[in-house]
Amino acid sequence: MLSNSWKRIKSLSCRSHCPTCKSTIKPTDFEPGRNNADEEMDPVDRVLENIVGSHGFWQWFILLIGVIGLPTYEMFSVFGLSEQAYRCRMPDPVESILHNLSVNEAMTILWGMNASDRAQYHMDYPTRCYHRLADLVQMTHSNETNWTDWTPDQLFKLAVGQPVPCDNGYVYEPIPNQYPTSVIASFDLTCDRSWLGPLHPTMFMIGMLFGYYLGGWSGDRFGRRPTVLFWFFIFVAAGLLAFFSPNVAFLFLAHLVLGAADSARITVLFVQMFEMTTARWRSVMCSVWTVLQSFGTRAFTSLLAYLLPDWRWLMFAMTAVGSIGVLYICFGPESPRWLVSEGRTDEAVQVLERGYQYNHCCRRSPEGIFTKSDVLALKQMYPMHPVNDEQGNDELSGCGSRLCYVIKSSSIWQMFQSPEHVKRLLLASVIFTCHIYSYYGIMLYGNKIRGVVYVVAVINAASALPGTMMSCILYRVFRWRKRPLLGVFSLAFLSTFTGALCSLTQNHETDLLLIITEGITLTSLEAALDMIYIYIPELFPTMFRSKSLGFCAGCARIGAALCSYTNELDSRLGHGSPMAFYAASILVAILVVLVLPDTSGENLDQCPEQQNEMADF
């Protein structure tokens, strides 16, 4: 049976899809009674479906290694940047009097007035950055006072005059139900240094921006496996740097590199998983990936945070768990589709044979199934755009000419030579940006809800479960990608718009309706994320797929960097106003999806003429 399946695959090449070649195909080239769905598959999909296996142990094991090796470092900001109560640190004699008081009680002593009276002062920074015991500080320097008999009431009476900034740093106190330690407390990121706190997640997002571009380019240029391994070692080194960071500059540098390593591997691993299975199983594997990545790893990070109350050890634990991804060195294959596109037929055969063994309980593939002559038929689906001999000899005759040729054939600007490709890149980037802007913005906006931080984090992560199930069902029921995506985006827009409208027009003591609409929106956007990661790569040919996905996903980091500023409008424009911005962003994504063509996941590279039209060399 395997031999017959391979013969059927071998008999059909790119000529069956190319209009200019259809006339040369004889009726005998097709076996009678062939299944229509099988005819519509490209040769690589048929090899995976009929011989290797499209959803066996091979595919699932690579998916699992990829997820384990990708810690959700964006969750670190939820715990490691938790807010803490703080006040000015006073000289040691005064601290010996205040050490039994809470921060709020000590603030009353340091100011000589309660919180409502302190609110009347308008200063550059919060009142916690000042005190009114300047005279008392001078007394401590004189060493002429016996402080052993002093009480807080006596200090209260000395709090007079104008507020002065803190000179000796700050005393911090954990807020109930929040993570007990914080980067903010470790490096005094308060008052005049408070702008450095929000910069922490921004640096991670900027790193992801570069990582998507570098990962996409290197994945297409050097292959999926070398790119994953390179960024894996970068990730381990950056994680250790974050753990041992002596100051905030090293911590920000580490998270910048972590963001790049994280997104570079996500891009390549997702494309590799995409290329190791067939169209009808991509949505299922994408859904499983999302459940494990969005819910599993985020919930596990919350568990680690609960067990490890120190942010440094939390960072170390996340890096240590991610280091399990070292198994990819032994078991991670190169993408056979990429190898075929590069003309490396023998290596593609070896990868497919190993995949066959993994999926068939370590059995060797029958003799003669995977031969070079067989895979040559697949090679026609991914032409290398050869030049004629005379032109090639002229172009590559000198060292300088060869260098120019390499740069021209491998540089990222290659993607921008086709107007159609540029159009799809820009539109897909807008979709990614609008989606990520809304998704992360609404998730961070939900953190304003009071509650135990670990529980809130798990609830936010749990939106991945119904969202993933929704995307899986829709892409299993509907053959085409575009219409289900439009439906999910429309649901997200309606729920977000409803939440914004009700919050801005009605004042309630609780945000019950806003909580409900946020949950519906996050679920819908989670489903949309799965669909986008399937739909967008199918818009591009294999030779540019990883690079194009990296470019589009990288642009989305711009939206992620802006959402924190959008949430600040809640106190200026009214409660719920950020939701209006997110609703508008989702509406823009809907309009852009309408402009792009539809795909079905089949015949991703139909013939040389279509690839040349996209590449336009």
Coordinates of C-alpha atoms in Angstrom, one line a residue:
M1 CA 0.0 0.0 0.0
L2 CA 2.8 2.4 0.8
S3 CA 4.5 1.7 -2.5
N4 CA 1.3 2.4 -4.4
S5 CA 0.7 5.6 -2.5
W6 CA 4.2 6.8 -3.3
K7 CA 3.7 6.0 -7.0
R8 CA 0.6 8.2 -7.0
I9 CA 2.5 11.0 -5.4
K10 CA 5.4 10.6 -7.9
S11 CA 3.0 10.7 -10.9
L12 CA 1.8 14.2 -10.2
S13 CA 4.2 17.2 -10.4
C14 CA 3.7 20.9 -10.6
R15 CA 2.5 20.5 -14.2
S16 CA -0.9 19.3 -12.8
H17 CA -1.5 22.8 -11.3
C18 CA 0.1 25.0 -14.0
P19 CA -2.3 26.2 -16.7
T20 CA 0.4 26.3 -19.3
C21 CA 1.3 22.6 -18.7
K22 CA -2.1 21.0 -18.2
S23 CA -2.4 20.3 -21.9
T24 CA 0.7 18.1 -21.8
I25 CA -0.7 15.8 -19.1
K26 CA -2.1 12.5 -20.3
P27 CA -5.2 10.9 -18.8
T28 CA -3.1 7.9 -17.9
D29 CA -1.1 10.1 -15.5
F30 CA -4.0 9.9 -13.1
E31 CA -5.3 6.8 -11.6
P32 CA -9.1 6.2 -12.0
G33 CA -11.1 6.6 -8.8
R34 CA -8.7 8.9 -7.2
N35 CA -10.0 10.9 -4.3
N36 CA -10.7 14.5 -5.2
A37 CA -9.2 15.8 -1.9
D38 CA -6.0 13.8 -2.5
E39 CA -5.7 15.3 -6.0
E40 CA -5.8 18.8 -4.5
M41 CA -2.9 18.2 -2.1
D42 CA 0.5 19.3 -3.1
P43 CA 3.1 16.5 -3.2
V44 CA 4.7 17.3 0.2
D45 CA 1.3 17.1 1.9
R46 CA 0.6 13.8 0.2
V47 CA 3.9 12.4 1.4
L48 CA 3.1 13.4 4.9
E49 CA -0.5 12.2 4.7
N50 CA 0.0 8.8 3.0
I51 CA 3.5 7.7 4.0
V52 CA 5.2 9.5 6.9
G53 CA 2.0 10.5 8.8
S54 CA 0.6 13.9 9.2
H55 CA -0.1 13.9 13.0
G56 CA 2.0 11.2 14.6
F57 CA 4.4 11.1 17.5
W58 CA 7.0 12.9 15.4
Q59 CA 4.9 16.1 15.0
W60 CA 3.5 16.1 18.5
F61 CA 6.9 15.6 20.2
I62 CA 8.5 18.5 18.3
L63 CA 5.5 20.6 19.3
L64 CA 5.9 19.7 23.0
I65 CA 9.6 20.4 23.0
G66 CA 9.0 23.8 21.4
V67 CA 6.4 24.8 23.9
I68 CA 8.5 23.7 27.0
G69 CA 11.5 25.6 25.6
L70 CA 9.5 28.9 25.4
P71 CA 8.8 30.3 28.8
T72 CA 6.2 33.1 28.9
Y73 CA 8.5 35.9 30.0
E74 CA 5.8 38.5 29.4
M75 CA 4.1 37.0 32.5
F76 CA 7.2 38.0 34.6
S77 CA 6.0 41.6 34.5
V78 CA 2.8 40.6 36.2
F79 CA 4.7 39.4 39.2
G80 CA 8.2 40.9 39.1
L81 CA 6.9 44.4 38.5
S82 CA 4.2 44.3 41.2
E83 CA 3.4 47.6 42.9
Q84 CA 4.5 48.0 46.5
A85 CA 3.7 50.5 49.2
Y86 CA 6.7 52.7 50.0
R87 CA 7.8 55.7 52.0
C88 CA 11.0 57.7 52.6
R89 CA 13.7 56.0 54.5
M90 CA 14.7 58.1 57.4
P91 CA 18.0 58.1 59.5
D92 CA 18.5 55.0 61.6
P93 CA 17.4 56.6 64.9
V94 CA 14.1 57.6 63.4
E95 CA 13.7 54.2 61.6
S96 CA 14.0 52.5 65.0
I97 CA 10.9 54.4 66.1
L98 CA 9.0 53.7 62.8
H99 CA 9.9 50.1 62.2
N100 CA 6.8 48.7 63.9
L101 CA 4.4 50.9 61.9
S102 CA 2.9 50.2 58.5
V103 CA 3.8 52.3 55.5
N104 CA 0.5 54.2 55.7
E105 CA 0.9 54.8 59.4
A106 CA 4.4 56.0 59.0
M107 CA 3.4 58.3 56.2
T108 CA 1.0 60.1 58.6
I109 CA 4.0 60.6 61.0
L110 CA 6.3 61.8 58.3
W111 CA 3.9 64.4 57.0
G112 CA 2.1 65.3 60.3
M113 CA -1.3 64.9 58.5
N114 CA -3.6 62.3 57.2
A115 CA -4.0 61.2 53.5
S116 CA -6.8 63.6 52.7
D117 CA -4.8 66.6 53.8
R118 CA -1.7 65.4 51.9
A119 CA -3.8 65.2 48.7
Q120 CA -4.0 69.0 48.7
Y121 CA -0.3 69.3 47.9
H122 CA 0.4 69.3 44.2
M123 CA 3.9 68.1 43.5
D124 CA 5.8 66.4 40.6
Y125 CA 5.7 63.0 42.2
P126 CA 3.4 61.2 44.7
T127 CA 3.4 62.4 48.3
R128 CA 5.2 59.1 49.2
C129 CA 8.3 60.6 47.6
Y130 CA 8.4 63.4 50.3
H131 CA 8.4 64.0 54.0
R132 CA 8.2 67.0 56.4
L133 CA 10.8 66.0 59.0
A134 CA 13.7 68.1 57.6
D135 CA 14.3 69.6 61.1
L136 CA 14.3 66.2 62.7
V137 CA 16.9 64.9 60.2
Q138 CA 19.2 67.8 61.2
M139 CA 18.8 66.7 64.8
T140 CA 20.0 63.2 64.0
H141 CA 23.1 64.5 62.4
S142 CA 24.1 66.4 65.6
N143 CA 24.1 63.3 67.8
E144 CA 23.0 65.3 70.8
T145 CA 19.6 63.7 71.3
N146 CA 18.7 60.5 73.1
W147 CA 16.2 58.7 70.8
T148 CA 15.4 55.8 73.0
D149 CA 12.5 57.4 74.8
W150 CA 11.0 59.0 71.7
T151 CA 7.5 58.0 70.5
P152 CA 5.8 58.3 67.1
D153 CA 3.5 61.0 68.5
Q154 CA 6.5 63.2 69.2
L155 CA 7.7 62.7 65.6
F156 CA 4.3 63.6 64.4
K157 CA 4.5 67.0 66.1
L158 CA 7.8 67.8 64.5
A159 CA 6.4 67.3 60.9
V160 CA 6.2 70.9 59.9
G161 CA 7.3 73.0 57.0
Q162 CA 7.4 72.3 53.3
P163 CA 7.8 68.8 51.9
V164 CA 11.3 67.7 51.0
P165 CA 12.4 64.8 48.7
C166 CA 13.7 61.6 50.1
D167 CA 17.5 61.5 50.5
N168 CA 18.1 58.1 51.9
G169 CA 16.1 55.9 49.6
Y170 CA 12.8 54.2 50.4
V171 CA 11.2 51.6 52.7
Y172 CA 9.0 49.1 50.9
E173 CA 6.0 47.0 52.0
P174 CA 4.3 44.3 50.0
I175 CA 0.7 45.0 49.1
P176 CA -1.7 42.2 50.2
N177 CA -2.6 39.7 47.5
Q178 CA 0.3 40.9 45.3
Y179 CA 3.7 39.3 44.6
P180 CA 5.8 39.9 47.7
T181 CA 9.1 41.1 46.0
S182 CA 9.5 43.4 43.0
V183 CA 12.2 44.7 40.7
I184 CA 10.8 48.2 41.6
A185 CA 11.8 47.7 45.2
S186 CA 15.2 46.1 44.4
F187 CA 16.3 49.0 42.2
D188 CA 14.3 51.9 43.7
L189 CA 12.2 52.4 40.5
T190 CA 10.0 55.0 42.2
C191 CA 9.6 58.8 42.2
D192 CA 12.1 60.3 39.8
R193 CA 13.0 56.8 38.6
S194 CA 9.4 55.6 38.2
W195 CA 9.6 55.9 34.4
L196 CA 12.0 53.0 34.4
G197 CA 9.4 50.6 35.7
P198 CA 7.1 50.6 32.6
L199 CA 10.3 50.5 30.4
H200 CA 10.9 46.9 31.5
P201 CA 8.1 45.3 29.5
T202 CA 8.7 47.8 26.7
M203 CA 12.3 46.5 26.3
F204 CA 11.0 43.0 26.1
M205 CA 8.6 44.0 23.4
I206 CA 11.3 45.8 21.5
G207 CA 13.4 42.7 21.7
M208 CA 10.5 40.7 20.3
L209 CA 10.3 43.2 17.4
F210 CA 13.9 42.5 16.4
G211 CA 13.6 38.8 17.1
Y212 CA 10.7 38.3 14.7
Y213 CA 12.7 39.9 11.9
L214 CA 15.9 38.1 12.7
G215 CA 14.2 34.8 13.3
G216 CA 12.2 35.0 10.1
W217 CA 15.2 36.0 8.0
S218 CA 17.6 33.4 9.5
G219 CA 14.9 30.7 9.4
D220 CA 14.6 31.1 5.7
R221 CA 18.3 31.8 5.0
F222 CA 20.0 29.1 7.2
G223 CA 17.2 26.7 8.0
R224 CA 14.7 26.2 10.8
R225 CA 16.9 23.9 13.0
P226 CA 20.1 26.1 13.1
T227 CA 18.1 29.2 13.9
V228 CA 16.2 27.5 16.8
L229 CA 19.5 26.2 18.3
F230 CA 21.3 29.5 18.0
W231 CA 18.6 31.5 19.7
F232 CA 18.2 28.7 22.3
F233 CA 21.7 29.3 23.6
I234 CA 21.2 33.1 23.5
F235 CA 18.0 32.6 25.6
V236 CA 19.8 30.6 28.3
A237 CA 22.6 33.1 28.5
A238 CA 20.2 36.1 28.8
G239 CA 18.1 34.3 31.4
L240 CA 21.1 33.8 33.6
L241 CA 22.1 37.5 33.1
A242 CA 18.7 38.5 34.3
F243 CA 19.0 36.4 37.4
F244 CA 22.4 37.9 38.3
S245 CA 21.6 41.4 37.2
P246 CA 23.5 43.9 39.5
N247 CA 21.4 46.9 38.4
V248 CA 18.4 47.8 36.3
A249 CA 20.5 48.4 33.1
F250 CA 21.7 44.8 33.0
L251 CA 18.2 43.6 33.7
F252 CA 16.8 45.6 30.8
L253 CA 19.5 44.4 28.5
A254 CA 18.8 40.8 29.5
H255 CA 15.1 41.2 28.8
L256 CA 15.8 42.9 25.5
V257 CA 17.8 39.8 24.4
L258 CA 15.2 37.5 25.9
G259 CA 12.5 39.1 23.9
A260 CA 14.5 38.7 20.7
A261 CA 15.3 35.0 21.5
D262 CA 11.7 34.3 22.4
S263 CA 10.1 35.7 19.3
A264 CA 12.8 34.4 16.9
R265 CA 12.2 30.8 18.1
I266 CA 8.4 31.2 18.1
T267 CA 8.5 32.3 14.5
V268 CA 10.7 29.5 13.3
L269 CA 9.1 26.7 15.5
F270 CA 5.6 27.7 14.4
V271 CA 6.6 27.7 10.7
Q272 CA 8.3 24.3 11.2
M273 CA 5.3 22.8 12.8
F274 CA 3.2 24.4 10.0
E275 CA 5.4 22.6 7.4
M276 CA 5.6 19.2 9.1
T277 CA 1.8 18.5 8.8
T278 CA -1.0 18.9 6.3
A279 CA -3.6 21.5 5.9
R280 CA -6.4 19.7 7.7
W281 CA -4.2 19.1 10.8
R282 CA -2.6 22.6 11.0
S283 CA -5.5 24.1 12.8
V284 CA -5.6 21.3 15.4
M285 CA -1.8 21.5 16.1
C286 CA -2.1 25.3 16.2
S287 CA -4.9 25.0 18.7
V288 CA -2.9 22.6 20.9
W289 CA 0.1 24.9 20.7
T290 CA -2.0 27.8 21.9
V291 CA -3.5 25.8 24.8
L292 CA -0.1 24.7 26.0
Q293 CA 1.6 28.1 25.4
S294 CA -1.1 30.5 26.3
F295 CA -2.8 28.6 29.2
G296 CA -0.4 25.8 30.2
T297 CA 2.9 27.8 30.5
R298 CA 1.2 30.9 31.9
A299 CA -0.6 28.9 34.5
F300 CA 2.6 27.1 35.3
T301 CA 4.4 30.4 35.6
S302 CA 1.7 31.5 38.1
L303 CA 2.4 28.3 40.1
L304 CA 6.2 29.0 40.1
A305 CA 5.5 32.6 41.3
Y306 CA 3.4 31.3 44.1
L307 CA 6.1 28.8 45.2
L308 CA 9.0 31.2 44.7
P309 CA 8.3 34.6 46.3
D310 CA 11.6 36.1 45.2
W311 CA 11.7 37.6 41.6
R312 CA 15.3 36.5 41.0
W313 CA 14.5 32.9 41.7
L314 CA 11.4 33.1 39.7
M315 CA 13.4 34.3 36.7
F316 CA 15.9 31.4 37.3
A317 CA 13.2 28.8 37.5
M318 CA 11.6 30.0 34.3
T319 CA 14.9 29.8 32.5
A320 CA 15.7 26.4 34.0
V321 CA 12.3 25.0 32.8
G322 CA 12.9 26.5 29.4
S323 CA 16.3 24.8 29.3
I324 CA 14.5 21.5 28.9
G325 CA 14.2 22.6 25.2
V326 CA 17.8 21.4 24.9
L327 CA 16.2 18.1 23.8
Y328 CA 15.7 19.8 20.4
I329 CA 19.4 19.3 19.8
C330 CA 18.9 15.6 19.7
F331 CA 15.4 15.3 18.3
G332 CA 14.6 18.5 16.4
P333 CA 14.7 17.9 12.7
E334 CA 15.1 20.3 9.8
S335 CA 11.9 21.1 7.9
P336 CA 11.8 18.7 4.9
R337 CA 9.8 21.2 3.0
W338 CA 12.5 23.8 3.5
L339 CA 15.2 21.3 2.5
V340 CA 13.4 20.4 -0.7
S341 CA 12.9 24.1 -1.5
E342 CA 16.7 24.5 -1.2
G343 CA 17.4 21.6 -3.5
R344 CA 18.9 19.4 -0.6
T345 CA 17.0 16.3 -1.6
D346 CA 19.1 13.7 0.1
E347 CA 18.8 15.5 3.5
A348 CA 15.0 15.8 3.0
V349 CA 14.8 12.0 2.4
Q350 CA 16.7 11.4 5.6
V351 CA 14.4 13.6 7.6
L352 CA 11.3 12.0 6.2
E353 CA 12.7 8.5 6.9
R354 CA 13.4 9.5 10.6
G355 CA 9.8 10.9 10.7
Y356 CA 8.5 7.6 9.4
Q357 CA 10.4 5.7 12.1
Y358 CA 9.1 7.9 14.9
N359 CA 5.5 7.7 13.6
H360 CA 5.6 3.9 13.1
C361 CA 7.1 2.7 16.3
C362 CA 10.8 2.9 15.2
R363 CA 10.2 0.7 12.1
R364 CA 12.4 1.3 9.2
S365 CA 10.7 2.6 6.0
P366 CA 10.3 -0.1 3.4
E367 CA 13.1 -0.3 0.9
G368 CA 12.6 2.0 -2.1
I369 CA 9.9 4.3 -0.7
F370 CA 12.2 7.3 -0.2
T371 CA 14.5 7.6 -3.1
K372 CA 16.1 10.6 -4.7
S373 CA 14.2 10.1 -8.0
D374 CA 11.0 10.2 -6.1
V375 CA 11.6 13.4 -4.2
L376 CA 12.7 15.1 -7.4
A377 CA 9.0 15.3 -8.3
L378 CA 8.5 17.3 -5.1
K379 CA 11.4 19.5 -6.0
Q380 CA 9.5 21.0 -8.9
M381 CA 7.1 22.6 -6.5
Y382 CA 9.8 24.8 -5.1
P383 CA 12.1 26.0 -7.9
M384 CA 15.4 27.6 -7.1
H385 CA 14.9 30.3 -9.8
P386 CA 18.0 29.2 -11.8
V387 CA 19.8 31.4 -14.2
N388 CA 21.1 30.3 -17.5
D389 CA 24.7 29.0 -17.7
E390 CA 26.2 31.9 -19.5
Q391 CA 24.6 34.5 -17.3
G392 CA 25.5 32.5 -14.2
N393 CA 29.1 32.1 -15.2
D394 CA 29.4 35.8 -15.9
E395 CA 27.7 36.9 -12.7
L396 CA 29.8 34.5 -10.5
S397 CA 33.1 34.9 -12.2
G398 CA 34.7 37.3 -9.6
C399 CA 34.7 37.3 -5.9
G400 CA 33.0 40.7 -5.8
S401 CA 30.3 39.5 -8.1
R402 CA 29.7 36.4 -6.0
L403 CA 29.4 38.5 -2.9
C404 CA 26.8 40.8 -4.6
Y405 CA 24.9 37.7 -5.8
V406 CA 24.8 36.3 -2.3
I407 CA 23.6 39.5 -0.8
K408 CA 21.0 39.9 -3.5
S409 CA 19.7 36.4 -3.1
S410 CA 19.6 36.3 0.7
S411 CA 18.9 39.8 1.9
I412 CA 15.5 40.6 3.5
W413 CA 14.9 43.3 0.9
Q414 CA 14.2 40.4 -1.4
M415 CA 10.7 40.3 -0.1
F416 CA 10.0 43.8 -1.3
Q417 CA 10.6 43.2 -5.0
S418 CA 7.1 42.0 -5.7
P419 CA 4.2 44.6 -5.4
E420 CA 1.8 41.9 -4.5
H421 CA 4.1 40.6 -1.8
V422 CA 4.6 44.1 -0.4
K423 CA 0.8 44.6 -0.4
R424 CA 0.2 41.4 1.5
L425 CA 3.0 42.1 4.0
L426 CA 1.7 45.6 4.8
L427 CA -1.9 44.4 5.2
A428 CA -1.0 41.4 7.3
S429 CA 1.2 43.6 9.5
V430 CA -1.8 45.9 10.2
I431 CA -3.9 42.8 11.2
F432 CA -1.2 41.6 13.5
T433 CA -0.6 45.0 15.1
C434 CA -4.3 45.7 15.7
H435 CA -4.8 42.3 17.2
I436 CA -1.8 42.4 19.5
Y437 CA -2.6 46.0 20.5
S438 CA -6.1 45.0 21.6
Y439 CA -5.2 41.6 23.1
Y440 CA -2.4 42.8 25.3
G441 CA -4.1 46.0 26.1
I442 CA -7.4 44.4 27.3
M443 CA -5.4 41.8 29.2
L444 CA -3.4 44.5 31.1
Y445 CA -6.5 46.6 31.5
G446 CA -8.1 43.6 33.3
N447 CA -5.4 43.8 35.9
K448 CA -7.2 46.8 37.4
I449 CA -9.6 44.3 38.9
R450 CA -8.8 43.8 42.6
G451 CA -8.0 40.2 43.5
V452 CA -5.3 37.7 44.3
V453 CA -2.7 38.2 41.6
Y454 CA -2.1 34.5 41.1
V455 CA -5.8 33.8 40.6
V456 CA -6.2 36.7 38.3
A457 CA -3.3 35.6 36.1
V458 CA -4.7 32.1 35.8
I459 CA -8.2 33.4 34.9
N460 CA -6.7 35.6 32.2
A461 CA -4.7 32.6 30.9
A462 CA -7.9 30.4 31.0
S463 CA -9.4 32.5 28.1
A464 CA -7.1 30.4 25.9
L465 CA -9.2 27.3 26.4
P466 CA -12.6 28.4 24.9
G467 CA -10.8 30.6 22.4
T468 CA -8.6 27.7 21.2
M469 CA -11.6 25.3 21.0
M470 CA -13.5 27.9 19.0
S471 CA -10.7 28.3 16.4
C472 CA -10.2 24.6 16.2
I473 CA -13.9 23.9 15.5
L474 CA -14.2 26.7 13.0
Y475 CA -11.2 25.7 11.0
R476 CA -12.3 22.0 11.0
V477 CA -15.8 22.9 9.9
F478 CA -15.0 25.6 7.3
R479 CA -12.5 24.9 4.6
W480 CA -11.7 28.5 3.9
R481 CA -9.7 30.7 6.4
K482 CA -11.1 34.2 5.9
R483 CA -14.8 34.0 6.8
P484 CA -14.4 32.3 10.2
L485 CA -11.7 34.9 11.1
L486 CA -14.0 37.7 10.2
G487 CA -16.7 36.2 12.4
V488 CA -14.4 35.9 15.4
F489 CA -13.2 39.5 15.0
S490 CA -16.8 40.7 14.7
L491 CA -17.7 39.1 18.0
A492 CA -14.6 40.7 19.7
F493 CA -15.6 44.1 18.3
L494 CA -19.2 43.9 19.5
S495 CA -18.2 42.8 23.0
T496 CA -15.5 45.4 23.3
F497 CA -17.7 48.2 22.0
T498 CA -20.5 47.2 24.4
G499 CA -18.2 47.2 27.3
A500 CA -16.8 50.7 26.4
L501 CA -20.2 52.1 25.8
C502 CA -21.7 50.9 29.1
S503 CA -18.7 51.9 31.1
L504 CA -18.6 55.5 29.7
T505 CA -22.3 56.1 29.9
Q506 CA -23.2 54.4 33.2
N507 CA -21.5 54.6 36.6
H508 CA -21.7 51.4 38.7
E509 CA -19.9 50.4 41.9
T510 CA -18.8 47.2 40.3
D511 CA -17.5 46.4 36.8
L512 CA -19.4 43.2 36.4
L513 CA -20.5 44.0 32.8
L514 CA -17.1 45.2 31.9
I515 CA -15.6 41.9 33.3
I516 CA -18.0 39.9 31.2
T517 CA -17.3 41.8 28.0
E518 CA -13.6 41.6 28.7
G519 CA -13.8 37.8 29.0
I520 CA -15.7 37.4 25.8
T521 CA -13.3 39.7 24.0
L522 CA -10.2 37.9 25.2
T523 CA -11.7 34.6 24.3
S524 CA -12.5 35.8 20.8
L525 CA -9.1 37.4 20.3
E526 CA -7.4 34.2 21.5
A527 CA -9.3 32.3 18.8
A528 CA -8.4 35.0 16.3
L529 CA -4.7 34.6 17.2
D530 CA -4.8 30.9 16.3
M531 CA -6.5 31.7 13.0
I532 CA -4.1 34.5 12.1
Y533 CA -1.1 32.2 12.6
I534 CA -2.6 29.8 10.2
Y535 CA -4.1 32.2 7.7
I536 CA -1.2 34.7 7.3
P537 CA 1.6 32.2 6.5
E538 CA -0.6 30.7 3.8
L539 CA -0.6 34.0 2.0
F540 CA 3.2 33.7 1.2
P541 CA 5.3 31.1 -0.7
T542 CA 7.6 28.7 1.1
M543 CA 10.8 30.5 0.3
F544 CA 9.4 33.6 2.1
R545 CA 7.0 32.2 4.6
S546 CA 9.1 32.3 7.7
K547 CA 10.5 35.6 6.8
S548 CA 7.1 37.1 6.1
L549 CA 5.6 35.8 9.3
G550 CA 8.5 37.2 11.2
F551 CA 8.1 40.6 9.6
C552 CA 4.3 40.8 10.3
A553 CA 4.5 39.5 13.8
G554 CA 7.4 41.9 14.5
C555 CA 5.3 44.9 13.5
A556 CA 2.7 43.8 16.1
R557 CA 5.1 44.5 18.9
I558 CA 4.6 48.2 18.2
G559 CA 1.0 47.7 19.2
A560 CA 2.1 45.9 22.3
A561 CA 4.3 48.7 23.3
L562 CA 1.5 51.3 22.9
C563 CA -1.2 49.5 24.9
S564 CA 0.2 50.4 28.3
Y565 CA 0.0 54.1 27.4
T566 CA -3.6 53.6 26.2
N567 CA -4.6 52.2 29.6
E568 CA -3.3 55.4 31.2
L569 CA -6.2 57.2 29.5
D570 CA -8.6 55.5 31.9
S571 CA -8.0 58.1 34.6
R572 CA -8.0 61.1 32.2
L573 CA -10.8 60.4 29.7
G574 CA -13.1 58.3 31.9
H575 CA -13.3 54.7 33.1
G576 CA -13.7 52.4 30.2
S577 CA -12.3 54.8 27.6
P578 CA -9.3 52.5 26.6
M579 CA -11.9 49.9 25.6
A580 CA -13.1 52.3 22.9
F581 CA -9.6 52.5 21.4
Y582 CA -9.4 48.7 21.4
A583 CA -12.8 48.4 19.7
A584 CA -11.6 50.8 17.0
S585 CA -8.4 48.7 16.5
I586 CA -10.4 45.5 16.1
L587 CA -12.6 47.3 13.5
V588 CA -9.6 48.2 11.5
A589 CA -8.4 44.6 11.5
I590 CA -11.8 43.5 10.2
L591 CA -11.6 46.0 7.3
V592 CA -8.1 44.9 6.4
V593 CA -9.1 41.2 6.4
L594 CA -11.8 42.0 3.8
V595 CA -9.1 43.2 1.4
L596 CA -6.8 40.2 1.6
P597 CA -7.5 37.0 -0.5
D598 CA -8.8 33.8 1.0
T599 CA -6.9 30.6 1.4
S600 CA -7.7 27.0 2.2
G601 CA -4.3 25.6 3.3
E602 CA -3.8 23.6 0.1
N603 CA -1.6 24.0 -2.9
L604 CA 0.6 26.5 -1.0
D605 CA 3.1 26.7 -3.9
Q606 CA 1.2 25.6 -7.0
C607 CA 3.6 26.1 -9.8
P608 CA 6.8 27.9 -10.8
E609 CA 4.9 30.7 -12.5
Q610 CA 3.0 31.6 -9.4
Q611 CA 6.1 31.6 -7.2
N612 CA 7.9 33.7 -9.7
E613 CA 5.0 36.2 -9.7
M614 CA 5.4 36.5 -5.9
A615 CA 9.2 36.6 -5.8
D616 CA 9.5 38.6 -9.0
F617 CA 13.3 38.1 -9.4

